CSV table of C-alpha atoms in Angstrom, one decimal:
chain,number,residue,atom,x,y,z
A,1,UNK,CA,-76.9,11.8,86.7
A,2,UNK,CA,-75.5,13.5,83.6
A,3,UNK,CA,-77.9,16.4,82.8
A,4,UNK,CA,-76.1,17.7,79.8
A,5,UNK,CA,-77.5,16.1,76.7
A,6,UNK,CA,-76.1,18.3,74.0
A,7,UNK,CA,-73.3,20.9,74.0
A,8,UNK,CA,-71.6,23.2,71.5
A,9,UNK,CA,-68.2,24.7,72.1
A,10,UNK,CA,-66.3,26.6,69.4
A,11,UNK,CA,-67.2,25.4,65.9
A,12,UNK,CA,-68.1,21.8,66.6
A,13,UNK,CA,-70.7,20.1,68.8
A,14,UNK,CA,-70.5,16.9,70.7
A,15,UNK,CA,-71.6,15.0,67.6
A,16,UNK,CA,-68.7,16.4,65.6
A,17,UNK,CA,-70.9,18.5,63.3
A,18,UNK,CA,-69.7,22.0,62.3
A,19,UNK,CA,-71.6,24.9,63.8
A,20,UNK,CA,-71.7,28.7,63.3
A,21,UNK,CA,-70.0,29.3,66.6
A,22,UNK,CA,-71.0,30.1,70.1
A,23,UNK,CA,-71.7,28.0,73.1
A,24,UNK,CA,-75.0,26.1,73.6
A,25,UNK,CA,-76.0,23.6,76.2
A,26,UNK,CA,-79.3,22.0,77.0
A,27,UNK,CA,-80.4,20.0,79.9
A,28,UNK,CA,-82.6,16.9,80.3
A,29,UNK,CA,-85.9,18.6,81.0
A,30,UNK,CA,-87.4,15.5,82.4
A,31,UNK,CA,-84.8,15.2,85.1
A,32,UNK,CA,-86.4,15.7,88.5
A,33,UNK,CA,-83.2,16.0,90.5
A,34,UNK,CA,-81.6,19.0,88.6
A,35,UNK,CA,-80.6,21.8,91.0
A,36,UNK,CA,-82.0,24.4,88.6
A,37,UNK,CA,-85.6,23.4,89.4
A,38,UNK,CA,-87.2,24.1,92.8
A,39,UNK,CA,-89.3,21.2,94.2
A,40,UNK,CA,-92.6,22.5,92.9
A,41,UNK,CA,-91.2,23.1,89.4
A,42,UNK,CA,-89.7,19.6,89.3
A,43,UNK,CA,-93.1,18.0,89.4
A,44,UNK,CA,-94.3,20.2,86.5
A,45,UNK,CA,-91.3,19.6,84.3
A,46,UNK,CA,-92.0,15.8,84.1
A,47,UNK,CA,-95.6,16.3,83.1
A,48,UNK,CA,-96.6,15.9,79.4
A,49,UNK,CA,-99.5,17.9,78.1
A,50,UNK,CA,-102.2,15.7,76.6
A,51,UNK,CA,-102.6,17.3,73.2
A,52,UNK,CA,-105.9,15.6,72.5
A,53,UNK,CA,-107.4,16.9,75.7
A,54,UNK,CA,-106.0,20.4,75.0
A,55,UNK,CA,-107.6,20.4,71.5
A,56,UNK,CA,-110.9,19.2,72.9
A,57,UNK,CA,-111.0,21.9,75.5
A,58,UNK,CA,-110.2,24.5,72.9
A,59,UNK,CA,-112.9,23.2,70.7
A,60,UNK,CA,-115.4,23.2,73.5
A,61,UNK,CA,-114.5,26.9,74.3
A,62,UNK,CA,-115.0,27.9,70.7
A,63,UNK,CA,-118.3,26.1,70.4
A,64,UNK,CA,-119.6,27.6,73.7
A,65,UNK,CA,-118.5,31.1,72.6
A,66,UNK,CA,-120.2,30.6,69.2
A,67,UNK,CA,-123.3,29.4,71.0
A,68,UNK,CA,-123.3,32.5,73.3
A,69,UNK,CA,-123.0,34.9,70.4
A,70,UNK,CA,-125.7,33.1,68.4
A,71,UNK,CA,-128.1,33.0,71.4
A,72,UNK,CA,-127.6,36.8,71.8
A,73,UNK,CA,-128.4,37.3,68.2
A,74,UNK,CA,-131.5,35.1,68.4
A,75,UNK,CA,-132.7,37.0,71.5
A,76,UNK,CA,-132.3,40.4,69.8
A,77,UNK,CA,-134.1,39.2,66.6
A,78,UNK,CA,-137.0,37.7,68.6
A,79,UNK,CA,-137.3,40.9,70.5
A,80,UNK,CA,-137.8,42.8,67.3
A,81,UNK,CA,-139.9,40.1,65.6
A,82,UNK,CA,-137.5,39.6,62.8
A,83,UNK,CA,-138.2,36.8,60.3
A,84,UNK,CA,-134.6,35.5,60.6
A,85,UNK,CA,-135.1,34.7,64.3
A,86,UNK,CA,-136.5,31.2,63.5
A,87,UNK,CA,-133.7,30.2,61.2
A,88,UNK,CA,-131.1,31.5,63.7
A,89,UNK,CA,-132.9,29.6,66.6
A,90,UNK,CA,-132.7,26.4,64.5
A,91,UNK,CA,-128.9,27.0,64.1
A,92,UNK,CA,-128.6,27.6,67.8
A,93,UNK,CA,-130.3,24.3,68.6
A,94,UNK,CA,-128.1,22.5,66.1
A,95,UNK,CA,-125.0,24.0,67.8
A,96,UNK,CA,-126.3,23.0,71.2
A,97,UNK,CA,-126.9,19.4,69.9
A,98,UNK,CA,-123.3,19.3,68.7
A,99,UNK,CA,-122.0,20.4,72.1
A,100,UNK,CA,-124.3,17.8,73.8
A,101,UNK,CA,-123.0,15.1,71.5
A,102,UNK,CA,-119.3,15.9,71.8
A,103,UNK,CA,-119.2,17.1,75.4
A,104,UNK,CA,-122.2,15.6,77.3
A,105,UNK,CA,-120.9,16.3,80.8
A,106,UNK,CA,-120.1,19.9,80.1
A,107,UNK,CA,-123.5,20.3,78.3
A,108,UNK,CA,-125.4,19.1,81.3
A,109,UNK,CA,-123.5,21.6,83.4
A,110,UNK,CA,-123.9,24.6,81.0
A,111,UNK,CA,-127.5,24.1,79.9
A,112,UNK,CA,-129.3,25.5,83.0
A,113,UNK,CA,-127.3,28.6,82.8
A,114,UNK,CA,-128.0,29.0,79.1
A,115,UNK,CA,-131.8,28.8,79.8
A,116,UNK,CA,-131.5,31.7,82.4
A,117,UNK,CA,-129.3,33.8,80.1
A,118,UNK,CA,-131.5,33.3,77.1
A,119,UNK,CA,-134.6,34.3,79.1
A,120,UNK,CA,-133.1,37.5,80.3
A,121,UNK,CA,-131.5,38.5,77.0
A,122,UNK,CA,-134.9,39.2,75.3
A,123,UNK,CA,-136.9,42.4,75.8
A,124,UNK,CA,-140.4,43.3,75.1
A,125,UNK,CA,-141.3,44.2,71.5
A,126,UNK,CA,-141.2,47.9,71.0
A,127,UNK,CA,-139.2,48.5,74.2
A,128,UNK,CA,-135.7,49.9,74.0
A,129,UNK,CA,-132.9,48.0,75.6
A,130,UNK,CA,-129.4,49.5,75.8
A,131,UNK,CA,-127.9,45.9,75.7
A,132,UNK,CA,-129.7,45.1,72.4
A,133,UNK,CA,-127.5,45.6,69.4
A,134,UNK,CA,-130.5,46.1,67.1
A,135,UNK,CA,-131.9,48.8,69.4
A,136,UNK,CA,-128.6,50.6,69.5
A,137,UNK,CA,-128.4,50.4,65.7
A,138,UNK,CA,-131.9,51.7,64.8
A,139,UNK,CA,-132.2,54.3,67.6
A,140,UNK,CA,-133.2,57.6,66.3
A,141,UNK,CA,-133.4,61.1,67.8
A,142,UNK,CA,-137.2,60.8,68.1
A,143,UNK,CA,-137.0,58.1,70.8
A,144,UNK,CA,-136.7,54.4,71.2
A,145,UNK,CA,-137.4,52.3,68.1
A,146,UNK,CA,-140.5,50.2,67.6
A,147,UNK,CA,-140.2,46.7,66.3
A,148,UNK,CA,-137.5,46.9,63.6
């Protein structure tokens, strides 16, 4: 098998075009019998990345990350009885619905964990929690904050 698919020597390449000099060669990266690749690498070289699947996975990760941040915010706001908590909870539910619609299998797998995480993220009104961003923000020298 001829593995050289393009070569440059001097100022011309194999197609006859002028170049700026130097020597360049490339190989057929889909070749599985090239001595440069060990057996394990040969299998990987021939694989093509499914771009649609890669984009879907990236979108899922971004949606789940946004949902995690939003859920944390909702828990903090509910713990401090803030008026915005209901609006943020509606946004969280909308985001979860989007994940369920676009990624139903992953949603079914993730949802039980979300329920547990959300339940433990809240704290009692008037209690101070070091993990709560609102508590850390409004903490004063006189002690833990009451409902913000």
